[in-house]
XYZ file of C-alpha atoms in Angstrom:
335
model
C -40.759 22.600 -11.081
C -38.854 21.870 -13.719
C -35.631 23.024 -10.736
C -36.834 22.317 -7.853
C -36.707 18.308 -9.391
C -32.952 19.681 -11.304
C -32.056 20.582 -7.410
C -33.605 17.724 -5.811
C -31.938 14.955 -8.481
C -28.858 16.819 -7.785
C -28.902 16.700 -3.817
C -29.804 13.274 -3.620
C -26.641 12.490 -6.085
C -24.498 13.874 -3.359
C -25.717 12.321 -0.619
C -25.515 9.058 -2.555
C -22.999 9.383 -5.000
C -23.029 6.157 -5.916
C -26.766 5.699 -6.747
C -27.552 1.948 -4.993
C -28.753 3.193 -1.934
C -32.552 2.863 -1.703
C -35.390 5.421 -1.294
C -36.975 3.372 1.341
C -33.778 1.694 3.671
C -32.474 5.852 3.504
C -33.554 8.229 6.402
C -32.063 11.845 5.258
C -31.708 14.758 7.488
C -29.801 18.435 7.999
C -26.988 18.530 11.387
C -27.085 21.830 13.204
C -23.867 22.982 13.551
C -23.525 26.850 14.625
C -25.550 28.991 12.357
C -25.494 25.878 9.464
C -27.787 23.318 8.824
C -25.581 19.831 6.841
C -27.173 17.431 5.494
C -26.839 13.532 5.643
C -28.256 10.334 5.626
C -27.737 6.801 6.810
C -28.904 3.320 6.439
C -32.508 3.296 8.146
C -31.523 0.500 10.628
C -29.869 0.357 14.239
C -25.707 0.140 13.762
C -24.421 -2.799 15.847
C -28.299 -3.354 17.095
C -27.532 -0.190 19.281
C -27.606 3.061 17.602
C -31.032 4.597 15.731
C -30.420 6.990 12.717
C -31.397 9.425 14.890
C -28.773 9.422 17.510
C -26.183 12.299 18.553
C -23.099 10.237 17.426
C -24.115 8.229 14.633
C -25.748 11.093 12.489
C -22.667 13.524 13.326
C -19.657 10.307 11.715
C -22.805 10.214 8.792
C -21.504 14.231 8.328
C -18.403 13.542 8.264
C -17.614 10.496 6.360
C -19.880 12.014 4.073
C -19.216 15.690 3.367
C -17.733 15.981 -0.062
C -14.541 18.185 1.947
C -13.270 14.450 3.622
C -14.130 12.396 0.185
C -11.404 15.504 -1.233
C -8.810 14.940 1.456
C -9.468 11.046 1.164
C -7.954 11.954 -2.368
C -4.976 14.289 -0.976
C -4.119 11.685 0.991
C -4.484 8.362 -0.991
C -1.974 10.292 -3.688
C -0.108 11.754 -0.140
C 0.538 8.459 1.121
C 1.329 6.386 -2.938
C 4.138 9.668 -3.266
C 5.960 8.037 0.112
C 5.601 4.440 -1.519
C 6.908 5.150 -4.666
C 10.008 7.329 -2.941
C 10.814 3.950 -0.223
C 13.440 1.125 -1.280
C 12.795 -1.771 -1.104
C 16.304 -2.221 0.628
C 16.193 0.728 2.452
C 14.219 -1.538 5.627
C 17.657 -3.740 5.480
C 20.579 -0.962 4.901
C 18.975 1.631 7.493
C 17.872 -1.231 10.178
C 20.137 -0.400 13.732
C 21.998 -3.296 13.753
C 23.590 -1.769 10.028
C 23.847 1.450 10.815
C 23.909 2.356 14.285
C 22.381 5.070 16.308
C 24.197 7.961 17.411
C 25.964 8.544 19.507
C 26.913 5.128 17.794
C 29.215 4.667 14.632
C 30.030 2.320 12.130
C 32.556 1.381 12.767
C 34.096 -0.693 9.259
C 37.524 -1.350 10.570
C 34.925 -4.950 12.541
C 35.037 -5.932 8.934
C 38.000 -4.888 7.511
C 38.703 -7.676 5.342
C 37.703 -8.957 0.912
C 34.665 -9.705 0.437
C 32.865 -9.569 3.486
C 29.498 -10.231 4.091
C 29.226 -9.335 7.617
C 28.663 -5.561 7.474
C 26.469 -4.193 4.648
C 26.948 -0.749 4.669
C 31.114 -1.384 4.478
C 32.593 -1.128 1.580
C 34.030 -4.836 0.247
C 36.614 -4.336 -1.240
C 39.618 -2.472 -1.066
C 39.369 1.548 -1.682
C 39.223 5.068 -0.016
C 36.642 3.790 2.912
C 37.858 0.747 3.695
C 38.081 -0.266 6.757
C 36.869 3.175 8.500
C 35.420 3.667 11.062
C 33.030 6.370 10.782
C 31.738 9.497 12.888
C 27.788 9.402 14.364
C 24.627 10.345 12.013
C 24.142 13.849 12.050
C 27.524 15.012 11.834
C 30.001 16.089 9.192
C 31.334 12.566 7.609
C 28.767 10.180 7.905
C 28.318 6.879 5.304
C 25.623 7.257 3.160
C 23.118 4.356 5.502
C 22.463 7.774 7.791
C 20.795 9.431 4.482
C 18.845 6.166 3.779
C 17.727 6.186 7.854
C 16.922 10.084 7.936
C 14.225 8.995 4.626
C 13.499 5.859 6.324
C 12.161 7.375 10.298
C 10.582 10.561 8.240
C 8.241 7.558 6.270
C 7.409 5.545 9.154
C 5.849 8.784 11.007
C 4.585 9.840 7.994
C 3.005 5.707 7.471
C 1.672 6.416 10.922
C -0.001 9.564 10.616
C -1.576 8.379 6.456
C -3.081 5.296 8.210
C -4.538 6.603 11.378
C -6.264 9.127 8.986
C -7.387 5.589 6.678
C -8.589 4.208 9.933
C -10.527 7.298 11.660
C -12.496 7.902 7.877
C -13.281 4.182 7.743
C -14.406 4.101 12.084
C -16.830 7.088 10.891
C -18.581 5.101 7.933
C -18.705 1.427 10.544
C -20.318 3.822 12.222
C -22.634 5.565 10.499
C -24.571 2.596 7.788
C -23.085 -0.070 10.928
C -20.335 -3.601 9.645
C -22.269 -6.553 8.579
C -25.584 -7.831 9.337
C -27.507 -5.195 8.185
C -28.865 -4.315 3.986
C -26.868 -1.332 3.815
C -23.341 -2.626 6.591
C -20.338 -1.200 5.561
C -18.990 -4.917 4.270
C -21.589 -5.569 2.675
C -20.710 -2.962 -0.093
C -17.569 -4.690 -2.363
C -15.846 -1.724 -2.512
C -15.809 -1.231 0.767
C -13.255 -4.862 1.437
C -10.753 -3.156 -0.407
C -10.369 -0.622 1.845
C -11.067 -2.225 5.217
C -7.881 -5.197 4.131
C -5.933 -2.037 3.160
C -6.791 -0.666 6.352
C -5.871 -3.778 9.166
C -2.623 -4.365 6.981
C -1.312 -0.391 7.484
C -2.551 -0.760 11.467
C -0.551 -4.265 11.604
C 2.798 -3.295 9.895
C 2.601 0.133 11.969
C 1.684 -0.665 14.942
C 2.451 -4.987 15.306
C 4.709 -6.303 16.584
C 6.521 -9.697 16.864
C 5.109 -12.117 14.276
C 2.513 -9.430 12.985
C 5.504 -6.683 12.707
C 7.474 -9.757 10.828
C 4.625 -9.766 8.264
C 7.016 -8.308 5.005
C 5.484 -9.642 2.749
C 1.894 -8.486 4.191
C 3.604 -4.927 3.303
C 3.493 -5.333 -0.427
C -0.861 -4.392 0.134
C 0.337 -1.605 1.134
C 0.529 -0.741 -2.445
C -3.548 -1.347 -3.291
C -3.567 1.677 -1.631
C -4.382 3.923 -5.201
C -7.285 1.983 -5.984
C -8.912 2.928 -3.284
C -9.680 6.405 -6.004
C -11.698 3.908 -8.106
C -14.607 3.893 -5.062
C -14.931 7.452 -4.750
C -14.444 8.345 -8.808
C -19.135 6.796 -10.244
C -17.229 7.542 -13.184
C -13.535 4.974 -12.681
C -16.352 2.460 -11.242
C -18.168 2.331 -14.088
C -15.447 1.570 -16.179
C -14.385 -0.613 -13.676
C -17.314 -2.704 -13.929
C -17.866 -2.908 -17.450
C -14.294 -4.156 -17.257
C -14.412 -7.008 -15.081
C -18.536 -7.877 -17.090
C -16.408 -7.822 -20.199
C -13.783 -11.007 -18.318
C -15.480 -13.681 -19.980
C -16.177 -12.586 -22.966
C -12.667 -12.211 -23.554
C -11.728 -15.014 -22.253
C -10.368 -16.780 -25.293
C -8.817 -13.343 -26.903
C -6.657 -13.645 -23.690
C -5.813 -17.658 -23.948
C -4.458 -16.341 -28.084
C -2.385 -13.428 -26.390
C -1.575 -15.277 -23.933
C 0.571 -17.613 -26.141
C 1.500 -15.249 -27.636
C 3.468 -13.496 -25.028
C 4.450 -17.317 -23.318
C 6.567 -17.466 -26.577
C 8.196 -13.972 -26.488
C 9.382 -14.111 -23.090
C 10.725 -16.941 -23.923
C 12.850 -15.381 -27.096
C 13.589 -13.138 -24.219
C 15.427 -14.938 -21.340
C 17.439 -16.947 -23.922
C 18.775 -14.010 -25.280
C 19.477 -12.129 -22.755
C 18.988 -13.692 -19.017
C 21.204 -11.617 -16.185
C 22.136 -9.330 -18.172
C 20.340 -7.087 -16.917
C 19.603 -7.536 -13.326
C 20.522 -9.669 -10.932
C 19.099 -11.760 -7.757
C 20.845 -9.598 -4.503
C 20.156 -10.248 -0.811
C 21.406 -6.978 0.495
C 21.349 -8.668 4.084
C 23.533 -11.758 2.987
C 25.201 -9.575 0.137
C 24.278 -13.229 -1.492
C 23.348 -12.753 -5.379
C 22.212 -15.315 -7.099
C 21.703 -17.096 -10.007
C 25.134 -15.896 -11.434
C 28.105 -14.308 -9.490
C 29.581 -10.762 -10.571
C 32.523 -10.343 -8.648
C 35.777 -13.374 -9.950
C 37.167 -13.908 -5.945
C 37.820 -17.534 -5.685
C 35.777 -18.367 -2.200
C 32.089 -19.215 -3.251
C 30.737 -15.976 -0.812
C 29.351 -14.038 -4.207
C 28.791 -18.050 -6.488
C 25.361 -19.312 -7.476
C 23.004 -21.278 -4.223
C 22.074 -23.952 -4.912
C 17.739 -22.541 -4.805
C 19.019 -20.655 -8.195
C 22.526 -22.741 -9.229
C 23.905 -22.277 -12.262
C 26.058 -18.850 -14.158
C 23.634 -18.608 -16.359
C 20.297 -19.321 -13.895
C 17.496 -16.566 -14.056
C 15.288 -16.188 -11.054
C 12.187 -16.024 -10.622
C 11.280 -12.761 -8.158
C 9.853 -15.704 -6.553
C 12.259 -17.572 -6.625
C 14.332 -14.368 -5.757
C 12.547 -13.414 -2.352
C 12.169 -17.530 -2.070
C 16.097 -17.812 -1.900
C 17.332 -15.184 0.730
C 14.949 -17.559 3.363
C 11.640 -16.209 2.242
C 12.298 -13.113 3.833
C 10.995 -10.533 1.092
C 15.476 -9.188 1.503
C 16.400 -10.501 -2.011
C 15.224 -7.856 -4.351
C 15.994 -7.207 -8.436
C 18.263 -4.496 -8.777
C 20.727 -3.786 -11.965
C 23.945 -5.130 -12.422
């Protein structure tokens, strides 16, 4: 009897790892596939008001969405997508664009910008040197410009991003099909942990397949960095740790204020001593450096701009992006 109860408890935990589904709201069963019987659990309501718990489509979706192998695959894909986000640099999109790095058979002709201090062609040298005013061969040929490597890298990362987005969208669709969207107690969006997944997937779909204004929402692309947080929902131990941390925040308010005060003092001291010594705010699209000049030219091409003017100015990250027109093309670069 004790072994039977232990086996039943183990099965219950596998079917409901979160432990938040009441038994009277869950329908459990087995789906026969060839010679195998795959257990599943469904919320006891009609998803989208038409799909009953005994609907074969809904049962198949529940089997796929809650299978341990699918959870393991999602963890691997989240890790892989996080690695691709680390590989992509902030300026890669601008440097590898077709207007700045023409695809073959077109080529990068820097003889059209053979002017010292030029800012029209960002992949061409700005100062006289061995490659100043050179007409490079097309991408894929020997001696192609360095932006071709970035262009190839971005092509691979774009394809991988589309693949990851489609897989995450399919996983979310199976869960919504199995649980419903929002109108029932156990629906997909009734779980606060699913809100993050939903927002990240929707933003990724807009970024990968959007056109026009949706494609230009560069600021929303940064929300893809939230993908690693999806691991929390799939690990019960992490969920307990995060919930405990969130519940302890009110009690930590007074201590946090004191810590914030001391951090502010050290921040002011650091800015006063090291301002502008390590990084600069640089726009790859306009080749302007905001905050302090780096080339002693007579013109104002590399002089501080009005939004963050002054030779000792140290703009914040928000000011850095806003200085370039809010398009997100200005980045922090090592001095």
